[in-house]
mmCIF file of N, CA and C in Angstrom:
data_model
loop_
_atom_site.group_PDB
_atom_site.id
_atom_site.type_symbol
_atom_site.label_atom_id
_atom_site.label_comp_id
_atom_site.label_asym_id
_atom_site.label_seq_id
_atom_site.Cartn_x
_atom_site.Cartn_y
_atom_site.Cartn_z
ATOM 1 N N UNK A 1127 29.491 3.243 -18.710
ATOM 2 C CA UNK A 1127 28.739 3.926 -19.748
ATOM 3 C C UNK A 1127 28.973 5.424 -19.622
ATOM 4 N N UNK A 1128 29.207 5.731 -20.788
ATOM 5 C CA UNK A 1128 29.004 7.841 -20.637
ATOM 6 C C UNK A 1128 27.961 7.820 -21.403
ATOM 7 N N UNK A 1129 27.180 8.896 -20.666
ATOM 8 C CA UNK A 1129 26.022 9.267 -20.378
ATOM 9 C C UNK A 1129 26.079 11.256 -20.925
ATOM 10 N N UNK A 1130 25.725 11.902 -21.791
ATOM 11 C CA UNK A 1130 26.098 13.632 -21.771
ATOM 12 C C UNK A 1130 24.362 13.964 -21.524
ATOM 13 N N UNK A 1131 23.986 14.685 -20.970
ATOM 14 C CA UNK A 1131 23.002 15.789 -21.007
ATOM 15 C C UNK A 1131 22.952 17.106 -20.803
ATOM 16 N N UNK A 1132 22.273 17.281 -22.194
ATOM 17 C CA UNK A 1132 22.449 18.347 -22.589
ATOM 18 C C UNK A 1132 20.962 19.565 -22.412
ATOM 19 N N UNK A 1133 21.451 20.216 -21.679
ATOM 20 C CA UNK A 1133 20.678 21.503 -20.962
ATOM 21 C C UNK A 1133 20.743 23.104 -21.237
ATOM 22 N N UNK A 1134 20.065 23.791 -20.613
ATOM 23 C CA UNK A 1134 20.290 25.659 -21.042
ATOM 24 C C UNK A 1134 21.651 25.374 -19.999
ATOM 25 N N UNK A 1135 21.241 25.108 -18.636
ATOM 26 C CA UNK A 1135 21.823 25.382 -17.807
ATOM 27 C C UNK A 1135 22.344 24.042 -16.462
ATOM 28 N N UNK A 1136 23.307 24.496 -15.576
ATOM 29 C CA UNK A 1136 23.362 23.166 -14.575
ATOM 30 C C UNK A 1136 21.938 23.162 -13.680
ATOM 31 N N UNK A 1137 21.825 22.024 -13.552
ATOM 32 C CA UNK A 1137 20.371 21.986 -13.041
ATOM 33 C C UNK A 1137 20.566 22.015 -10.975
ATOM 34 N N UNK A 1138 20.684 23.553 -11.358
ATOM 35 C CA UNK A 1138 21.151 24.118 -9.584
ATOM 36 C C UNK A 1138 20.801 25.326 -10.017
ATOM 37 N N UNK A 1139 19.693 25.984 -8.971
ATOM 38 C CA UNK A 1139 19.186 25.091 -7.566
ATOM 39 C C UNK A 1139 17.652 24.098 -8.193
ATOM 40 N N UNK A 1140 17.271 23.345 -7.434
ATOM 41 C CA UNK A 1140 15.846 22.307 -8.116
ATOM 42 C C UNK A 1140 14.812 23.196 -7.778
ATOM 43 N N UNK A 1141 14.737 24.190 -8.433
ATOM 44 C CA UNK A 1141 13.283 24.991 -8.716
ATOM 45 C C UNK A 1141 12.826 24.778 -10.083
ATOM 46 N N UNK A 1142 12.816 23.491 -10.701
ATOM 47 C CA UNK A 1142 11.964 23.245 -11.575
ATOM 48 C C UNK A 1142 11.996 21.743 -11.809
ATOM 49 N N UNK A 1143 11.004 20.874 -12.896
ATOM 50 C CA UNK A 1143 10.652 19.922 -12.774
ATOM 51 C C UNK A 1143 11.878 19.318 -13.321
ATOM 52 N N UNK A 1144 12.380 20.201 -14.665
ATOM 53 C CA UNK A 1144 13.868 20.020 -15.104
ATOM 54 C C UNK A 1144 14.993 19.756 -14.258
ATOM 55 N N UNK A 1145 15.257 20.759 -13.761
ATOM 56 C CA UNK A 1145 16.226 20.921 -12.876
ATOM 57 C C UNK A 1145 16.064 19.490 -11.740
ATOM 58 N N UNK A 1146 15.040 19.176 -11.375
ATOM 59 C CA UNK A 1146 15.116 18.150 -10.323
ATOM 60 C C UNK A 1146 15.193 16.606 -11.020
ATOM 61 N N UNK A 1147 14.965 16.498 -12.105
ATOM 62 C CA UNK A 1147 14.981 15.054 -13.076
ATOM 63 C C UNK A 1147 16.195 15.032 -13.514
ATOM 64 N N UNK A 1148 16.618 16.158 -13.678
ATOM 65 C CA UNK A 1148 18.240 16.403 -14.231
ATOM 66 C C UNK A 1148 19.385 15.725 -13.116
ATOM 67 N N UNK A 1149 18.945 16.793 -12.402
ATOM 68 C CA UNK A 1149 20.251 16.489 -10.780
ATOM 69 C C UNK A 1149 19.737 14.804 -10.370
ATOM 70 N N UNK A 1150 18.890 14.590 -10.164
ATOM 71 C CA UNK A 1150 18.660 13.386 -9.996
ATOM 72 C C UNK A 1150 19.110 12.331 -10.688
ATOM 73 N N UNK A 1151 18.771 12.554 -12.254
ATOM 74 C CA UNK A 1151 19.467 11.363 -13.326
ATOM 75 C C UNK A 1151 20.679 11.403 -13.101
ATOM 76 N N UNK A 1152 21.431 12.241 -13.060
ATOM 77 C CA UNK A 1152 22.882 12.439 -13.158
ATOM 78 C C UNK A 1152 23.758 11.747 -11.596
ATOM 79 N N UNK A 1153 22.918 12.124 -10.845
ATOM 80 C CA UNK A 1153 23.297 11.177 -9.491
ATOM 81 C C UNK A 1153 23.342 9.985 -9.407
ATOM 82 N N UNK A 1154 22.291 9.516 -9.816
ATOM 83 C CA UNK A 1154 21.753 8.342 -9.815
ATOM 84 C C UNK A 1154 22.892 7.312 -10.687
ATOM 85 N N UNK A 1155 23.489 7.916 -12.109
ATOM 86 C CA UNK A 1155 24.588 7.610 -12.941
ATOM 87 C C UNK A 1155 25.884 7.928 -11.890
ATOM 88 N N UNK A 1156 25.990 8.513 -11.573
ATOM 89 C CA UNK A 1156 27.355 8.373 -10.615
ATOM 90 C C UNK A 1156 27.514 7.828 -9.867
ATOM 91 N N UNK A 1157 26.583 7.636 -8.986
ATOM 92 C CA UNK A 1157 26.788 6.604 -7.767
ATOM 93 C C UNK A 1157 26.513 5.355 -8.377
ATOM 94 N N UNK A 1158 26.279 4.988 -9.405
ATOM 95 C CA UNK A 1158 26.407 3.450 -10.135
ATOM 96 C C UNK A 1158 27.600 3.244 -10.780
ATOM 97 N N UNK A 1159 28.490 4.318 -10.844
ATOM 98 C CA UNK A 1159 29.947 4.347 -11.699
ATOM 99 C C UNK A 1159 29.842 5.013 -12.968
ATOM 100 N N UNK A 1160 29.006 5.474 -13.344
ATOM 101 C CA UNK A 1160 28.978 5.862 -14.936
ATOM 102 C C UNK A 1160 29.664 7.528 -15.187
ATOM 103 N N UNK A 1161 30.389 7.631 -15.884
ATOM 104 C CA UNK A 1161 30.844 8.710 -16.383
ATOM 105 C C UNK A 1161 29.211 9.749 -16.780
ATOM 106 N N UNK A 1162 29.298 11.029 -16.489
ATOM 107 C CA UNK A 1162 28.380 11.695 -16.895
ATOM 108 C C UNK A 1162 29.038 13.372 -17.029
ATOM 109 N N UNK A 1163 28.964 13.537 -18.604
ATOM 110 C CA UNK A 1163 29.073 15.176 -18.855
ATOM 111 C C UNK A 1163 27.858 15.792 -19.123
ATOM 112 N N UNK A 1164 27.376 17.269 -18.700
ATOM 113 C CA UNK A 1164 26.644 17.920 -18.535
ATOM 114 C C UNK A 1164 27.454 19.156 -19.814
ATOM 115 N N UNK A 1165 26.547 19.125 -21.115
ATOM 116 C CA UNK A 1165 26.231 20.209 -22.175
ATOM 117 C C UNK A 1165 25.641 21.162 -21.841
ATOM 118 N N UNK A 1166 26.185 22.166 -21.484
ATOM 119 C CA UNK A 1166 25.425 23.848 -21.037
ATOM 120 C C UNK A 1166 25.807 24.719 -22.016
ATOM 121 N N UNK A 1167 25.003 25.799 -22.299
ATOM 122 C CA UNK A 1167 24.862 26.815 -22.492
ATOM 123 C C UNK A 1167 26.121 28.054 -21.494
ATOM 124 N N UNK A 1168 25.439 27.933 -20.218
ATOM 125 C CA UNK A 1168 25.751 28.613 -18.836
ATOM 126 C C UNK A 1168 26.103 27.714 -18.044
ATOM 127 N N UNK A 1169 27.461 27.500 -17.596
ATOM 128 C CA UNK A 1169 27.522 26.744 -16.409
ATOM 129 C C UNK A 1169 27.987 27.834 -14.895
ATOM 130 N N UNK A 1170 26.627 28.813 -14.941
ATOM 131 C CA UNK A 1170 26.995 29.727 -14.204
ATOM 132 C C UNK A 1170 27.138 29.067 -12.327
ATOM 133 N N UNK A 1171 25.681 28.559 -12.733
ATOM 134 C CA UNK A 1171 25.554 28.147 -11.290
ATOM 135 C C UNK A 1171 25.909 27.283 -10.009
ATOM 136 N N UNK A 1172 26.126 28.188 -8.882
ATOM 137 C CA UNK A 1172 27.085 27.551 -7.923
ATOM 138 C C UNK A 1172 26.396 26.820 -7.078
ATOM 139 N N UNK A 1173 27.230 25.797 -6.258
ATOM 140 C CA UNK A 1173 26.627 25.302 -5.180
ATOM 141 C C UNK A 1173 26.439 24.409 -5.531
ATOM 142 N N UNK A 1174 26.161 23.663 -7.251
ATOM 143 C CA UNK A 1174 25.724 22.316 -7.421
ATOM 144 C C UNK A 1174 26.740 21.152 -7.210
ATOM 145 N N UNK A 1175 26.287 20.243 -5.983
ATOM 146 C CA UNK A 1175 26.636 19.189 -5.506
ATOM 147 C C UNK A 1175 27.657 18.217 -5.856
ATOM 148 N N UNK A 1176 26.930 17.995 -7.248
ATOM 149 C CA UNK A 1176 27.271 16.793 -8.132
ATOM 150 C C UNK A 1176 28.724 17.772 -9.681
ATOM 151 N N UNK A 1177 28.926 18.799 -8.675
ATOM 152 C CA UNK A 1177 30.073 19.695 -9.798
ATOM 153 C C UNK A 1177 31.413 19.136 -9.522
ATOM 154 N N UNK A 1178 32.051 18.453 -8.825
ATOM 155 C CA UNK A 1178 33.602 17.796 -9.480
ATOM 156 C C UNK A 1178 32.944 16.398 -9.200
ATOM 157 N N UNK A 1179 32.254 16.092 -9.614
ATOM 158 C CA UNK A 1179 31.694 14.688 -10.169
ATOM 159 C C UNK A 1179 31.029 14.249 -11.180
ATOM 160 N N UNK A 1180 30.766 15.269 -11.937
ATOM 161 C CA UNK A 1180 30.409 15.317 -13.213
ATOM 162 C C UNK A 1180 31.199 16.307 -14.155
ATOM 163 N N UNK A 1181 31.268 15.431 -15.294
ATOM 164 C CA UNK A 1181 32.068 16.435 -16.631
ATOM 165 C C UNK A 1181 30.755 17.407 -17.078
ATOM 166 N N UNK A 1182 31.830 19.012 -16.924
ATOM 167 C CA UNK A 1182 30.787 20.200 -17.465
ATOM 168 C C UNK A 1182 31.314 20.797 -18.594
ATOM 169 N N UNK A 1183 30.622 20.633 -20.022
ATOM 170 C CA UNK A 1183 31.071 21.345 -20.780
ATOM 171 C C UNK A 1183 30.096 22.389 -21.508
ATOM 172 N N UNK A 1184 30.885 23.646 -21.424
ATOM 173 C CA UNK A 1184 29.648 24.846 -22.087
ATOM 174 C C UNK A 1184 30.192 24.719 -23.456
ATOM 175 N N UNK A 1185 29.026 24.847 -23.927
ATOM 176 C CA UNK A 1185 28.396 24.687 -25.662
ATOM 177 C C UNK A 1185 29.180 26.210 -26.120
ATOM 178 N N UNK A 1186 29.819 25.962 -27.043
ATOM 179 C CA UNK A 1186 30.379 27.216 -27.677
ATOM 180 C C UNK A 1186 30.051 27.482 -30.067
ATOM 181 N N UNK A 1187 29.715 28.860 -29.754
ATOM 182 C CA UNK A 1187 29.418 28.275 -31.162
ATOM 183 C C UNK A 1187 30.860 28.465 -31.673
ATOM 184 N N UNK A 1188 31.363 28.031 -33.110
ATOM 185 C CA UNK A 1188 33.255 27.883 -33.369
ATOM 186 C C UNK A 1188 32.218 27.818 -34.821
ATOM 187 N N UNK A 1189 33.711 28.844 -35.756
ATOM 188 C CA UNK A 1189 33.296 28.735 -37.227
ATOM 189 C C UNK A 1189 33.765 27.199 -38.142
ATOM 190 N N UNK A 1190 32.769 26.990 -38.757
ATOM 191 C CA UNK A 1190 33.030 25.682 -39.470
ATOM 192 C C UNK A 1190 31.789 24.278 -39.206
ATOM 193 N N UNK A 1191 31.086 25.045 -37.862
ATOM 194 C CA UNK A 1191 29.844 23.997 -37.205
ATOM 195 C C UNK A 1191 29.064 23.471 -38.130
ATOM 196 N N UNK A 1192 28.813 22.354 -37.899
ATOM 197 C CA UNK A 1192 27.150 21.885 -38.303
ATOM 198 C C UNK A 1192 26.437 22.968 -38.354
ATOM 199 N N UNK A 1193 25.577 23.200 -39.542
ATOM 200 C CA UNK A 1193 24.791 24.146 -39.186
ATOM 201 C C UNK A 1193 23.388 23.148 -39.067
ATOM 202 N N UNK A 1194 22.443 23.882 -38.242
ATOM 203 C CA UNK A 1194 21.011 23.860 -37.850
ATOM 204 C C UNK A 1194 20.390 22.665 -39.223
ATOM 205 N N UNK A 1195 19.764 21.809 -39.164
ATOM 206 C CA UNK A 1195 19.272 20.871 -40.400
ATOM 207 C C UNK A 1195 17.998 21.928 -40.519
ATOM 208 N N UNK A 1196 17.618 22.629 -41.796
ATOM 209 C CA UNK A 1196 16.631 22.949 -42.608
ATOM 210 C C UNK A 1196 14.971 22.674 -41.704
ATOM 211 N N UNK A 1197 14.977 21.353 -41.827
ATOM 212 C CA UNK A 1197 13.593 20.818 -41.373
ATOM 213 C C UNK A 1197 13.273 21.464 -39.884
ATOM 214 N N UNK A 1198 14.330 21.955 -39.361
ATOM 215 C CA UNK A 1198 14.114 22.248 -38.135
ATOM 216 C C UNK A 1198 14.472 23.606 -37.279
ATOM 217 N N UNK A 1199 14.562 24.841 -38.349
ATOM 218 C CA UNK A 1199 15.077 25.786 -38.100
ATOM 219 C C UNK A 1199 13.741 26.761 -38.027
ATOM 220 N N UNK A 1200 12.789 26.511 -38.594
ATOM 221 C CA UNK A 1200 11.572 27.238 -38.330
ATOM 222 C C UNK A 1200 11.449 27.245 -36.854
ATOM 223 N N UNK A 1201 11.024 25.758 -36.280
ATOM 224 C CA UNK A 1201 11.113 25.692 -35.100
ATOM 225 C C UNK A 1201 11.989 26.242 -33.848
ATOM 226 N N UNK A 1202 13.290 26.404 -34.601
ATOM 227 C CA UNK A 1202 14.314 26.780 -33.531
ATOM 228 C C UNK A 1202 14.149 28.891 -33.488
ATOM 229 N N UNK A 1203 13.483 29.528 -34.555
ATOM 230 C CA UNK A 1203 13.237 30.418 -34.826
ATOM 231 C C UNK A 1203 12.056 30.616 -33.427
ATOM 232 N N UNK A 1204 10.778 29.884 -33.460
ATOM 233 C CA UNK A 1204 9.644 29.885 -32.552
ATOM 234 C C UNK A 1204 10.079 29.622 -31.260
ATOM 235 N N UNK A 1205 11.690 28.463 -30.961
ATOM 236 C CA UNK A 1205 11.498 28.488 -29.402
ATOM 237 C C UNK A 1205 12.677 29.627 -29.054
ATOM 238 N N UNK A 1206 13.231 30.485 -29.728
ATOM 239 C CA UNK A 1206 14.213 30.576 -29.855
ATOM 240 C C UNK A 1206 15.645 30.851 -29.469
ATOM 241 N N UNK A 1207 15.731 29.420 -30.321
ATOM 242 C CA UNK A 1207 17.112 28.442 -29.996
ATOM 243 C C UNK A 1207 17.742 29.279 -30.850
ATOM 244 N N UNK A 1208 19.627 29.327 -30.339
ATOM 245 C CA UNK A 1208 20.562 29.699 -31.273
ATOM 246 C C UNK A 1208 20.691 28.408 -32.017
ATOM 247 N N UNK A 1209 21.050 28.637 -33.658
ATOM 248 C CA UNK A 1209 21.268 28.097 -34.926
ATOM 249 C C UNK A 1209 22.405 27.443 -34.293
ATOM 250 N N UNK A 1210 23.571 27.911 -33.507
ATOM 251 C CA UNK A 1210 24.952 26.944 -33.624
ATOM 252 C C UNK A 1210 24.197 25.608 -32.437
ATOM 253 N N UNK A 1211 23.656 25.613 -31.877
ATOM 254 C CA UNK A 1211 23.624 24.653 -30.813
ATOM 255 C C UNK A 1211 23.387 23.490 -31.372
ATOM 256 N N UNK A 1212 22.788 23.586 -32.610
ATOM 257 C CA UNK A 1212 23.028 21.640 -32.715
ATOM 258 C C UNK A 1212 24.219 21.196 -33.505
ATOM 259 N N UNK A 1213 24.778 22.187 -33.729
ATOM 260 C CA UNK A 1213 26.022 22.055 -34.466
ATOM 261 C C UNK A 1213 27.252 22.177 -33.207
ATOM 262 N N UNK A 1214 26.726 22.726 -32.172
ATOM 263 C CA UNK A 1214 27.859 22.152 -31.306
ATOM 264 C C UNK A 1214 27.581 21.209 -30.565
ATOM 265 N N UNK A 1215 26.742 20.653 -30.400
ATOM 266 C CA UNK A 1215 25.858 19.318 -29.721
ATOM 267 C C UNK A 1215 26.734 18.069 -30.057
ATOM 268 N N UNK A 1216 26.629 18.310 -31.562
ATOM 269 C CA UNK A 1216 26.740 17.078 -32.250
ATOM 270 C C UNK A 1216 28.625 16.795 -32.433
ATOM 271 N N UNK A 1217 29.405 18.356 -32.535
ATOM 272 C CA UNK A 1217 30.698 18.312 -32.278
ATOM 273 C C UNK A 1217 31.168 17.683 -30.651
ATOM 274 N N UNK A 1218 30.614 17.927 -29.921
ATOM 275 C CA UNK A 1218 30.822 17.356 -28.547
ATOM 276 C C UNK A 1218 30.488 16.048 -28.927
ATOM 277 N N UNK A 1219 29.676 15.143 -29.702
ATOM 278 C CA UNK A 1219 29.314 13.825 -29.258
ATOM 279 C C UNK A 1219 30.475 13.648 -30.068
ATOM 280 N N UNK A 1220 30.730 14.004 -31.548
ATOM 281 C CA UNK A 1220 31.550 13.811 -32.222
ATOM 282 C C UNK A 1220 33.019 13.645 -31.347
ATOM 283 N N UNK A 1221 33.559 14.433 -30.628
ATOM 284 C CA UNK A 1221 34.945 14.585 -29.626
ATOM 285 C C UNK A 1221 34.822 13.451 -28.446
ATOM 286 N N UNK A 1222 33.666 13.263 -27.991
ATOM 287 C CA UNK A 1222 33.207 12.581 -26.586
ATOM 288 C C UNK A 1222 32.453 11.240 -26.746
ATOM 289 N N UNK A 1223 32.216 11.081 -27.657
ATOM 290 C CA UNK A 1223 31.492 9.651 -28.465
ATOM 291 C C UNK A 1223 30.703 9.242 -26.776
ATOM 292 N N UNK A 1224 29.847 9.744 -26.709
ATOM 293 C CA UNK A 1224 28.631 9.462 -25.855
ATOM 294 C C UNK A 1224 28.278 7.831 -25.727
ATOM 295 N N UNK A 1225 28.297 6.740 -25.102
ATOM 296 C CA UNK A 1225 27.123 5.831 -25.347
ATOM 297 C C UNK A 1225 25.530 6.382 -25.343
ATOM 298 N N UNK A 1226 24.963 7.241 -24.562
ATOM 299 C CA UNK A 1226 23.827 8.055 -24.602
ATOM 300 C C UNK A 1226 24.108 9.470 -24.493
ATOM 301 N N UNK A 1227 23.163 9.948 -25.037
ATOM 302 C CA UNK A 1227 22.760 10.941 -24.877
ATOM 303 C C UNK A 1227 21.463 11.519 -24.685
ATOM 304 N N UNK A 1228 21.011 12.505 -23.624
ATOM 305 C CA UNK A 1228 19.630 13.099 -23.290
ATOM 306 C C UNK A 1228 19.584 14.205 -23.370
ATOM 307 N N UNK A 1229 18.319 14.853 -23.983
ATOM 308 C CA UNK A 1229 18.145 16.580 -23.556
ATOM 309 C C UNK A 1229 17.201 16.715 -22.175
ATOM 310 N N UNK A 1230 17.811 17.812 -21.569
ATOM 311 C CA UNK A 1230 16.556 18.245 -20.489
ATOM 312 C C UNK A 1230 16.170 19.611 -20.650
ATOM 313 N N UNK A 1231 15.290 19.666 -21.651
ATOM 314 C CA UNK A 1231 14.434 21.084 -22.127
ATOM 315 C C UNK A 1231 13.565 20.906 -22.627
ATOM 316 N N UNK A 1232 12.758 22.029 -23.163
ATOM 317 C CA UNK A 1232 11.539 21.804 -24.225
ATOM 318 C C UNK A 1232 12.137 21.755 -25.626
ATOM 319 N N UNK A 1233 13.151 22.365 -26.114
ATOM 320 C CA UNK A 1233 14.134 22.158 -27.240
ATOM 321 C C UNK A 1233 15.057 21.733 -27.205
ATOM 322 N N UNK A 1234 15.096 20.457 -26.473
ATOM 323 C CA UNK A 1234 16.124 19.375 -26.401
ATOM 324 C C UNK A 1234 16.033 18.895 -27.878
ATOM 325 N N UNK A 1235 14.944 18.526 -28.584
ATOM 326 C CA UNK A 1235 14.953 17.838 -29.876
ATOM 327 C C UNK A 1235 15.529 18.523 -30.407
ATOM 328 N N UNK A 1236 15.384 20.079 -30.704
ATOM 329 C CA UNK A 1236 16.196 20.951 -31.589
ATOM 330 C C UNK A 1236 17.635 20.500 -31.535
ATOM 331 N N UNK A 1237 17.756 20.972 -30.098
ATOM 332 C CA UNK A 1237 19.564 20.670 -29.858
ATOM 333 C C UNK A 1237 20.249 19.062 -30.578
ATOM 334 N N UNK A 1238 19.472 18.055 -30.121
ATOM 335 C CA UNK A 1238 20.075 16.662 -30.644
ATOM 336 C C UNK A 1238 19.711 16.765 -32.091
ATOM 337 N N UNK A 1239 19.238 17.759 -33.100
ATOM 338 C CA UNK A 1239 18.762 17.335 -34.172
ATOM 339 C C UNK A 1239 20.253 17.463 -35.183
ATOM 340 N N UNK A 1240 21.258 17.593 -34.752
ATOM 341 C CA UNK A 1240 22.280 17.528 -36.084
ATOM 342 C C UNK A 1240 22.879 16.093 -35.315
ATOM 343 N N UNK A 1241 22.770 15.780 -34.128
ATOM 344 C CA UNK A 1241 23.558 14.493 -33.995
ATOM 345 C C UNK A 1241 23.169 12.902 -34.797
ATOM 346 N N UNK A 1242 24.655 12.544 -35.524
ATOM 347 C CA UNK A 1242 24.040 11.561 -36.175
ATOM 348 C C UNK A 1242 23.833 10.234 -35.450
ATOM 349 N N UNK A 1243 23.537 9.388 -36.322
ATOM 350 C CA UNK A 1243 22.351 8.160 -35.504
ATOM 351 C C UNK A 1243 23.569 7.516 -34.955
ATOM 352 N N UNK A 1244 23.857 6.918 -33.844
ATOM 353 C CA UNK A 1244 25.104 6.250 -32.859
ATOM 354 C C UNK A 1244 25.458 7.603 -32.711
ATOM 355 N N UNK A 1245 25.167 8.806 -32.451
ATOM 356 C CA UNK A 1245 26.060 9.577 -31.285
ATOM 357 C C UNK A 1245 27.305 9.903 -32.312
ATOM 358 N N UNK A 1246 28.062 9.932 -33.191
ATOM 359 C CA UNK A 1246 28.547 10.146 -34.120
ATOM 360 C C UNK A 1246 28.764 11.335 -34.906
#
């Protein structure tokens, strides 16, 4: 199974509840065999463990994206999320055809909101 979650950042070091559900899920998928890419923003941070064992790809905005769906741009205004991120969310599932996909944020919904229904 591939598995993408999609985050601000790599979840290193576990100083948060995120960061420790993150590194954990993602382990937990590897040592069972499952392919797992990690959607960042920043894949600044060093030292994380599970880094040539997991696929890392940083979110880039590129002209031509999905833009942001309407219903949900107020919101992305209040947490605020950049407009390209669900438009590159959904280009990564689009390139990487996910069997799942997860967010680990408080605007994870934002981010998955241009991906269509099957990951598509």
């Amino acid at each position: 199974m591939h598995t993408m979650l999609a985050m601000p950042t790599l979840p290193w070091p576990l100083h948060s509840g995120r960061a420790v559900n993150a590194h954990h899920l993602a382990h937990a998928l590897v040592e069972r065999g499952h392919c797992v890419t990690m959607l960042v923003k920043d894949a600044g941070a060093t030292g994380w463990p599970l880094r040539g064992r997991v696929a890392v790809r940083v979110l880039e905005s590129r002209p031509g994206q999905v833009a942001a769906p309407h219903r949900v741009r107020r919101w992305m205004r209040y947490f605020g999320t950049e407009a390209w991120l669900p438009g590159a969310v959904a280009a990564a599932c689009q390139e990487l055809r996910p069997d799942w996909i997860e967010g680990a944020s408080l605007d994870a919904p934002l981010w998955l909101s241009a991906v269509a229904p099957g990951g598509g």
